[in-house]
mmCIF file of C-alpha atoms in Angstrom:
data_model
loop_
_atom_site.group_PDB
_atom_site.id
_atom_site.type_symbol
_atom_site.label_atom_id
_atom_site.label_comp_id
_atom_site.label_asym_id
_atom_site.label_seq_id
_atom_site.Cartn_x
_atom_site.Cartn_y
_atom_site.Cartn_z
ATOM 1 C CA UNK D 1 -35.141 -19.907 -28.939
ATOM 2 C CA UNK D 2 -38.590 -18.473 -29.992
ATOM 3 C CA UNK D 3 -38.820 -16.783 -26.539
ATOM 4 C CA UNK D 4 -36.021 -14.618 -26.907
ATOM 5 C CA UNK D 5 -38.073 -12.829 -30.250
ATOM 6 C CA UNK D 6 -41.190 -12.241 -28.131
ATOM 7 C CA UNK D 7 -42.445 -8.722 -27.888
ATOM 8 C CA UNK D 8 -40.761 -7.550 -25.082
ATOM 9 C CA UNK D 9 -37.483 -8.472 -25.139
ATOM 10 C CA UNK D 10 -37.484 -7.031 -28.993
ATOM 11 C CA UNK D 11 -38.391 -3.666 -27.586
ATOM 12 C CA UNK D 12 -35.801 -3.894 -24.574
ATOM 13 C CA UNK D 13 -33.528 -4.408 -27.129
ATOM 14 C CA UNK D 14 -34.607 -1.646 -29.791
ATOM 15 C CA UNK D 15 -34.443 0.620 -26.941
ATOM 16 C CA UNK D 16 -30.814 -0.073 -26.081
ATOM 17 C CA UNK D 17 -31.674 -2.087 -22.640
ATOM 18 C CA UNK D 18 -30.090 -5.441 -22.048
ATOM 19 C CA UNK D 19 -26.658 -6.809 -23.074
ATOM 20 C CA UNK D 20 -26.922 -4.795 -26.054
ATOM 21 C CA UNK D 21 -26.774 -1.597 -24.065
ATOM 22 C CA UNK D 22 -23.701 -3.198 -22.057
ATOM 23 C CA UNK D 23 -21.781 -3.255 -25.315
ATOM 24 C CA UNK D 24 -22.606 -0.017 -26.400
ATOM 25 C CA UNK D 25 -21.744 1.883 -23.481
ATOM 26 C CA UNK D 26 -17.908 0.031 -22.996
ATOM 27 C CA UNK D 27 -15.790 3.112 -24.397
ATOM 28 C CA UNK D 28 -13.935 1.819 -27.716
ATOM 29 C CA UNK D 29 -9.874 1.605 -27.065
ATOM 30 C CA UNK D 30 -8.053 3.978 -29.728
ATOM 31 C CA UNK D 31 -4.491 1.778 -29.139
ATOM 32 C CA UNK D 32 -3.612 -1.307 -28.936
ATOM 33 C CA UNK D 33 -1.435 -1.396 -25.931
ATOM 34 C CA UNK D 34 -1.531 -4.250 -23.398
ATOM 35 C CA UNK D 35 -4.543 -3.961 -21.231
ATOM 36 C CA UNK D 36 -3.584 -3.758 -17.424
ATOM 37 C CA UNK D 37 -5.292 -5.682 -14.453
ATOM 38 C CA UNK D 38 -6.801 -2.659 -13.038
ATOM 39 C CA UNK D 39 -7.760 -1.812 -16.460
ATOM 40 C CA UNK D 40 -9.378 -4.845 -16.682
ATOM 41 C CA UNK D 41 -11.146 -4.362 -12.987
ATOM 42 C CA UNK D 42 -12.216 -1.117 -14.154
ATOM 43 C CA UNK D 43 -14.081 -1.892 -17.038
ATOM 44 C CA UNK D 44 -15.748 -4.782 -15.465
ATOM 45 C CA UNK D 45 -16.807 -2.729 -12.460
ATOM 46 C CA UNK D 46 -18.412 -0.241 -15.062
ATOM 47 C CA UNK D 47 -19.707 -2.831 -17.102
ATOM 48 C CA UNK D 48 -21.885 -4.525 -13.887
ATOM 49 C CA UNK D 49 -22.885 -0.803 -12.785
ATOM 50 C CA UNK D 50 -24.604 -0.404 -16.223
ATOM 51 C CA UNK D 51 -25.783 -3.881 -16.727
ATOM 52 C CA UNK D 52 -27.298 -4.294 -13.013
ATOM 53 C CA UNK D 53 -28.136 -0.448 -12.697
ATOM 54 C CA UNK D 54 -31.353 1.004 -11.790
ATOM 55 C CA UNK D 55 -32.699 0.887 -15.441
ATOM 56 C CA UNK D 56 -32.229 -2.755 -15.130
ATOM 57 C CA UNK D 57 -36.045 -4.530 -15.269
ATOM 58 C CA UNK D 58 -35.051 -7.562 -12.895
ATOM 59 C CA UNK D 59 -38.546 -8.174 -12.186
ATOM 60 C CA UNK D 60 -39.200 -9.336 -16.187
ATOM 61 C CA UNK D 61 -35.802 -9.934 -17.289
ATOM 62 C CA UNK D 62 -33.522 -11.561 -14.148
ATOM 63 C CA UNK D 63 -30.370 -12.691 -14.993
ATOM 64 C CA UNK D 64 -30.209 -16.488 -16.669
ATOM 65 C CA UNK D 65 -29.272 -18.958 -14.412
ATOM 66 C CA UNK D 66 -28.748 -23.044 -15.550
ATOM 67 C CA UNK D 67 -30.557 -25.123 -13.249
ATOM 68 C CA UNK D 68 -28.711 -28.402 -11.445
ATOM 69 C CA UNK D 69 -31.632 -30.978 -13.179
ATOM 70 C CA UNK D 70 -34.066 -30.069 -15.704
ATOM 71 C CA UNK D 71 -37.954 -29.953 -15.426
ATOM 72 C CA UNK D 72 -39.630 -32.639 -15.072
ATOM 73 C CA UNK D 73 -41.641 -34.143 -18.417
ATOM 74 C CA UNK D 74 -43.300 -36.484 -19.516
ATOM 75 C CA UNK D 75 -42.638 -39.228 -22.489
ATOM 76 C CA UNK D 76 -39.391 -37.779 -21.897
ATOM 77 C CA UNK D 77 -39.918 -34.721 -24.258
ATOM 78 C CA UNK D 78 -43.075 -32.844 -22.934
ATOM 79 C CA UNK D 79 -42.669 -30.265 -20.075
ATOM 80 C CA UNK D 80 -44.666 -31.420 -17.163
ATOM 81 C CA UNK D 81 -45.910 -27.778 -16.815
ATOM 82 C CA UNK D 82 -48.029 -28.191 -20.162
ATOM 83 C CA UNK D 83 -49.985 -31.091 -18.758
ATOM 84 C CA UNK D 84 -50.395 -29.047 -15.586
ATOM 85 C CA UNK D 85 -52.038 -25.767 -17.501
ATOM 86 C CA UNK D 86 -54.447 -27.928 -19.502
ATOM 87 C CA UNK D 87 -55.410 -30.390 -16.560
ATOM 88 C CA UNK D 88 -57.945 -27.766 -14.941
ATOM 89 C CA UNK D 89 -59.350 -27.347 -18.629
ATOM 90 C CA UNK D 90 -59.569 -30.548 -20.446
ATOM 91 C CA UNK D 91 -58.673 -33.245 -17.804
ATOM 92 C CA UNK D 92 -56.199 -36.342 -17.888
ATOM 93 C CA UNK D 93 -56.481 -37.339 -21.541
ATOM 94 C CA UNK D 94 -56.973 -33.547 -22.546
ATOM 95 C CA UNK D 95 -53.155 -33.113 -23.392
ATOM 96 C CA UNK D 96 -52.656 -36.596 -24.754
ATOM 97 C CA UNK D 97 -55.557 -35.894 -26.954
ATOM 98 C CA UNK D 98 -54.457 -32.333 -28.054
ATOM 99 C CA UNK D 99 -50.907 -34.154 -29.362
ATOM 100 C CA UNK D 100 -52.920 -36.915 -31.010
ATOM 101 C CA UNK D 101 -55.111 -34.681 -33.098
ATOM 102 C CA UNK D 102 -52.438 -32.222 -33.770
ATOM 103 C CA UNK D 103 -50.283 -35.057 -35.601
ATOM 104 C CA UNK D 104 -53.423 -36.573 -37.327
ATOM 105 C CA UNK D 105 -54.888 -33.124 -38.334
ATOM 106 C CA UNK D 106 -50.786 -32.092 -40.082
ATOM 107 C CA UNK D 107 -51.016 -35.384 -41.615
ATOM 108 C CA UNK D 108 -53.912 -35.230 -43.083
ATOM 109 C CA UNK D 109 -52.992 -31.691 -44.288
ATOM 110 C CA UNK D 110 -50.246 -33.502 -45.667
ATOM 111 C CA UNK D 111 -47.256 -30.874 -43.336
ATOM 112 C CA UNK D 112 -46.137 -33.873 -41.745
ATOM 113 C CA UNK D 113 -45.679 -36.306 -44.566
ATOM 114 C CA UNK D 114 -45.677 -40.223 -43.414
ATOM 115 C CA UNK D 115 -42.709 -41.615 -46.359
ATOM 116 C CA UNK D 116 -39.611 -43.545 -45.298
ATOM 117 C CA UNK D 117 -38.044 -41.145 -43.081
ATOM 118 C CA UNK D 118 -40.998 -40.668 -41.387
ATOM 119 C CA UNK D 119 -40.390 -43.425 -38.763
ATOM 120 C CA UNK D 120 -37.091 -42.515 -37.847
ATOM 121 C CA UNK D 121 -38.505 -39.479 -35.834
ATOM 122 C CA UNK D 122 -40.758 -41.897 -32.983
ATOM 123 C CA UNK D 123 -38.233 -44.659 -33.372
ATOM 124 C CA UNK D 124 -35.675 -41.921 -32.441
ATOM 125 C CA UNK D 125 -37.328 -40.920 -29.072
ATOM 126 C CA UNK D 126 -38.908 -44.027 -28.647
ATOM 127 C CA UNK D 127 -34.974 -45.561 -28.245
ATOM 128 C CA UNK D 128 -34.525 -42.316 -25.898
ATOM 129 C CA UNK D 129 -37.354 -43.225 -24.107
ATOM 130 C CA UNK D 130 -36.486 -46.725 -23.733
ATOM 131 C CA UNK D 131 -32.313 -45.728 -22.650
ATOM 132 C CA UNK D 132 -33.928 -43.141 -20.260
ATOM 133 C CA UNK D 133 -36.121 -44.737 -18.411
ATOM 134 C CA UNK D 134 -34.597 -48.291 -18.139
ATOM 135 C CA UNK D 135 -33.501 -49.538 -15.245
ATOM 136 C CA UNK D 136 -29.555 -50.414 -15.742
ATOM 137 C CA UNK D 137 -29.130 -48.222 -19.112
ATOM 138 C CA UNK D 138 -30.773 -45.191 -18.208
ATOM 139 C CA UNK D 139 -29.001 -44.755 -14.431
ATOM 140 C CA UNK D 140 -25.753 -46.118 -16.134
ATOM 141 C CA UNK D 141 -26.333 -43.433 -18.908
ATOM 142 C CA UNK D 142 -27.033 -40.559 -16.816
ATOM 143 C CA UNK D 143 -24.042 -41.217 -14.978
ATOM 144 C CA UNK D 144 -21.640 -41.652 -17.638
ATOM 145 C CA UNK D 145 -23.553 -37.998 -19.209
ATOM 146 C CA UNK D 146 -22.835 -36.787 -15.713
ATOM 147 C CA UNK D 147 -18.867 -37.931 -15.708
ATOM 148 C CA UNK D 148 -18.526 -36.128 -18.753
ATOM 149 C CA UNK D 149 -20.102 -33.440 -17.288
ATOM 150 C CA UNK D 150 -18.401 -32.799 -14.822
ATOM 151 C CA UNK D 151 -14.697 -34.213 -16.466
ATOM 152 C CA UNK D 152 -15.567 -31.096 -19.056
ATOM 153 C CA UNK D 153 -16.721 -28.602 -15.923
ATOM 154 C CA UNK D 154 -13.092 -29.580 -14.404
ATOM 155 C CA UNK D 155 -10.753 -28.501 -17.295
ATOM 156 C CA UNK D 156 -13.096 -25.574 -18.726
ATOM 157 C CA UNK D 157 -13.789 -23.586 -15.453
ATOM 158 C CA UNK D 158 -12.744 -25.178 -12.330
ATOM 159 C CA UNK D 159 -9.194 -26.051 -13.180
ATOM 160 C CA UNK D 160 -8.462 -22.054 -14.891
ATOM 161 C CA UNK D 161 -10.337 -20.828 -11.621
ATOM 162 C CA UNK D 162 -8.179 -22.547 -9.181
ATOM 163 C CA UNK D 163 -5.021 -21.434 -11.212
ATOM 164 C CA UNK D 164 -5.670 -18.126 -11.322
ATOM 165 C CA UNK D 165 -6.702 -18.102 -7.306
ATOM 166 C CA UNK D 166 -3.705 -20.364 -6.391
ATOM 167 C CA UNK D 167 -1.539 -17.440 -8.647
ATOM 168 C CA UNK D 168 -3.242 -14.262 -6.959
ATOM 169 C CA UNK D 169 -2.532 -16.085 -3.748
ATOM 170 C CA UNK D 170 1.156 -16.712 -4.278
ATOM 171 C CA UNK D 171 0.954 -13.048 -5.402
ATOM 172 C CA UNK D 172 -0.869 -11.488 -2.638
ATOM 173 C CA UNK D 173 1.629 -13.088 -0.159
ATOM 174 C CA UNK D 174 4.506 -11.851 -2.019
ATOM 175 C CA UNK D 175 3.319 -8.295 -2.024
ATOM 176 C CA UNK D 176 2.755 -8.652 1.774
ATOM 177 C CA UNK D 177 5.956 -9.323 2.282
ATOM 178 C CA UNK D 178 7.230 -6.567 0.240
ATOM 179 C CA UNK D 179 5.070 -4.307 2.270
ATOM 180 C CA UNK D 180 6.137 -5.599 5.529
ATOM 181 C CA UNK D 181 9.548 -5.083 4.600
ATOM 182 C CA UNK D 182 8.734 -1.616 3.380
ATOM 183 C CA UNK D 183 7.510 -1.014 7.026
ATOM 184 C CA UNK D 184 10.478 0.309 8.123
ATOM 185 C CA UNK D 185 10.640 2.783 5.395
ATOM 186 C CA UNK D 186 7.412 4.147 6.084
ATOM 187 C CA UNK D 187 8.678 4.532 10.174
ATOM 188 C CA UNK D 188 11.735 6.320 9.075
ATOM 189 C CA UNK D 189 10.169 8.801 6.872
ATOM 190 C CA UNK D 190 7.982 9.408 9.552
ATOM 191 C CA UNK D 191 10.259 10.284 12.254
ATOM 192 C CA UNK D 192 12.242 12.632 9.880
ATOM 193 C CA UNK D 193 9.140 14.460 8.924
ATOM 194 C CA UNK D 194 8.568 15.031 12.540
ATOM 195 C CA UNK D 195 12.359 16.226 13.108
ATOM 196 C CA UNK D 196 11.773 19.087 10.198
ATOM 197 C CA UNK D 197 8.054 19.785 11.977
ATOM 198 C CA UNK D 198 9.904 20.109 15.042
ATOM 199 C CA UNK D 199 12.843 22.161 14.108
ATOM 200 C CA UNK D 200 10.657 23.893 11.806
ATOM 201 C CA UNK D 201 8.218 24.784 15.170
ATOM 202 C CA UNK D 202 11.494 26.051 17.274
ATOM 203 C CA UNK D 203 12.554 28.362 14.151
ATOM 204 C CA UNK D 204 9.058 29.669 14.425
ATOM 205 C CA UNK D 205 8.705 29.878 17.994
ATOM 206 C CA UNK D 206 12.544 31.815 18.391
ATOM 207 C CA UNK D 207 11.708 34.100 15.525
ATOM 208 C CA UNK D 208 8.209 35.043 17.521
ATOM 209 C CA UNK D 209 10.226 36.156 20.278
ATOM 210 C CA UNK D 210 12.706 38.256 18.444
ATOM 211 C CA UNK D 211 9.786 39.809 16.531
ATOM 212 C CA UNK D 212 8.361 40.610 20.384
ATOM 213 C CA UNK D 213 11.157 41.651 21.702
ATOM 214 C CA UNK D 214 11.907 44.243 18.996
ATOM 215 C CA UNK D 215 8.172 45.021 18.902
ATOM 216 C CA UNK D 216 8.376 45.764 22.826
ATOM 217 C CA UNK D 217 11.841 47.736 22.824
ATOM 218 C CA UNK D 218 10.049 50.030 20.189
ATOM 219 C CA UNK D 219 7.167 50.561 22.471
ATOM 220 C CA UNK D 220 8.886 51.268 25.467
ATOM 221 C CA UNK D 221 10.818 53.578 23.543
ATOM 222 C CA UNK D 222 7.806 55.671 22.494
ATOM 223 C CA UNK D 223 6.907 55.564 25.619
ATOM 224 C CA UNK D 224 10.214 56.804 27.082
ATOM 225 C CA UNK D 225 10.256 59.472 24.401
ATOM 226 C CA UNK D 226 6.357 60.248 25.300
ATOM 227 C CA UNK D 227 7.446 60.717 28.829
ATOM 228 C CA UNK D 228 10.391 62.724 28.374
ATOM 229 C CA UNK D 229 8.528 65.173 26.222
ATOM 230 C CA UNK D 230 5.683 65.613 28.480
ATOM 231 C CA UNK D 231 8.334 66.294 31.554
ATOM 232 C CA UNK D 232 9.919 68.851 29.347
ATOM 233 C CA UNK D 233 6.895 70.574 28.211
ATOM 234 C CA UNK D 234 5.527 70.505 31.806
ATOM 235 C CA UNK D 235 9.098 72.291 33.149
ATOM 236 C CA UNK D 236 8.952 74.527 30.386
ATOM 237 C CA UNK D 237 5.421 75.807 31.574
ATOM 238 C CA UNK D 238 6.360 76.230 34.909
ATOM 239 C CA UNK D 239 9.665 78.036 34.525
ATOM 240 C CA UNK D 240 7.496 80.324 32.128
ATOM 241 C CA UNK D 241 5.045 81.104 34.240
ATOM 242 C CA UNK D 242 7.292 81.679 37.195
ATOM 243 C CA UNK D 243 9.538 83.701 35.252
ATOM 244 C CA UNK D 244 6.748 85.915 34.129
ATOM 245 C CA UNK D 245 5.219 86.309 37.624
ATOM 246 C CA UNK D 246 8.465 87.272 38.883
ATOM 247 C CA UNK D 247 9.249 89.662 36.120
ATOM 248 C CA UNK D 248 5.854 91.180 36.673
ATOM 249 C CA UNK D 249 5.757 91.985 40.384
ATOM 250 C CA UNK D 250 7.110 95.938 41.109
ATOM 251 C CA UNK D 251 9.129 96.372 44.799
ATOM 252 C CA UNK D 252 6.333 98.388 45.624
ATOM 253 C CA UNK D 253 3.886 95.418 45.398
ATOM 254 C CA UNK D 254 6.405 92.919 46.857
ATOM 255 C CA UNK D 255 6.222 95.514 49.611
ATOM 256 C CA UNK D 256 2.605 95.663 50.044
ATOM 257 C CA UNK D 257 2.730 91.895 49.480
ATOM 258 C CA UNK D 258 4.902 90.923 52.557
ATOM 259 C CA UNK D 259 3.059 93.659 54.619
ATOM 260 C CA UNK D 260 0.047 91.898 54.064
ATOM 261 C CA UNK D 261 1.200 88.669 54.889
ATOM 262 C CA UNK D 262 3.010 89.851 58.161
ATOM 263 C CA UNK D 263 -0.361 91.429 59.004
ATOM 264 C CA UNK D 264 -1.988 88.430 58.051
ATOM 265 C CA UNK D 265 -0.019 86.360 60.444
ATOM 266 C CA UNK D 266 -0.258 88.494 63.174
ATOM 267 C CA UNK D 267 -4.262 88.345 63.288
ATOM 268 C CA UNK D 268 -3.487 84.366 63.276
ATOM 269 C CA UNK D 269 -1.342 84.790 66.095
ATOM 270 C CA UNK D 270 -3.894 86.953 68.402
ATOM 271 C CA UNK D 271 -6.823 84.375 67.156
ATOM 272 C CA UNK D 272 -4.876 81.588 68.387
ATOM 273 C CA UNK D 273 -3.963 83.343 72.201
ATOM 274 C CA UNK D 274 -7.636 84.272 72.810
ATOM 275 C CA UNK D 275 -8.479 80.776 71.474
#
């Protein structure tokens, strides 16, 4: 009880570590409705990632465990442990000396008072003592303690546990069924969905070849109208040109001109006999 005041674990506390932190961090509930299983999961999970987060000191403060026996002592009160620190320093009788002296030195101080009461405390233990460490009470003892013990350990914890795990199991199983018969559901809504995706990708697909075919009968119409423009324009020019050479050319040069030519032939003609 005294160990829980010492020094340390009064600061841990002051400065909001420990259990006392735990508490103060779990968020306050403003109604009063019925608190859900996963509620319930949720806060615990929160609760062990603040009380066994990094800021946890495990090293000086590890979590309390209750051991299976208890230490072992000595005239079945004393922790073995004490004997063991003052054996190095005062020896065998050092400790049994050290508990004499202490109870002489308070009585004679008069703050343990020897009246009529007095000698109910060693007969006390003494009887403990003597139940303990006999050889048919104390076994007997210890094994009816340990009955008890266990009778208690039965209905407190493992009797709720094994309800609670035999009524998540019954649970569990009926919410695989449920899910297996849900299967089917799943299967069907998943072959519709690809139906629409399918009939969804042939809209698409048909409506990309409209959009190209009226795309390409729109090009090969500019193209038709680029075409027939150029022709035009280029039979324009020439019947221009023509007509303006024509209209240009006197019957005295048209004369000339086919006198020329005639003379130009005949100079071909006496090339190619002498040749």
């Amino acid at each position: 009880m005294l160990s829980a005041f010492r020094s340390s674990a009064l600061k841990s506390v002051i400065s909001g570590q420990g259990a006392f932190k735990v508490l103060a961090v779990v968020p306050a509930r403003q109604n009063h409705h019925a608190i859900t299983k996963q509620e319930r999961i949720e806060t615990w999970d929160y609760v062990n990632s603040v009380y066994f987060g990094p800021e946890r000191d495990m090293k000086n403060f590890p979590n309390p465990t209750q051991p299976a026996t208890h230490e072992p002592v000595r005239l079945g009160i004393v922790p073995q442990s004490w004997f063991d620190f003052m054996y190095p320093k005062t020896g065998v009788t050092g400790p049994y000396i050290l508990g004499g002296g202490l109870a002489l030195w308070m009585m004679s101080k008069e703050i343990m008072v020897v009246d009529h009461y007095f000698w109910e405390i060693p007969s006390f233990w003494i009887m403990i003592y003597i139940l303990c460490k006999h050889q048919k009470v104390g076994p007997q003892l210890t094994k009816w303690v340990a009955e008890k013990y266990e009778a208690r350990k039965h209905v407190m914890f493992t009797r709720p546990i094994n309800m609670m795990k035999t009524a998540e199991t019954s649970n569990i199983a009926r919410l695989d069924r449920l899910i297996e018969e849900t299967e089917t559901v799943k299967h069907v809504h998943q072959a519709k969905k690809e139906g629409v995706e399918f009939q969804l990708e042939a809209a698409y697909r048909q409506r990309l070849q409209t959009a190209y075919q009226e795309v390409k009968k729109r090009l090969d119409y500019e193209v038709e109208k680029s075409n027939t423009k150029r022709r035009f324009e280029q039979d324009h020019m020439v019947n221009w040109i023509v007509s303006n050479v024509t209209k240009s050319i006197t019957p005295q040069q048209e004369k000339e001109s086919i006198q020329v030519c005639i003379n130009t032939l005949k100079n071909l003609a006496a090339k190619q006999q002498a040749a």
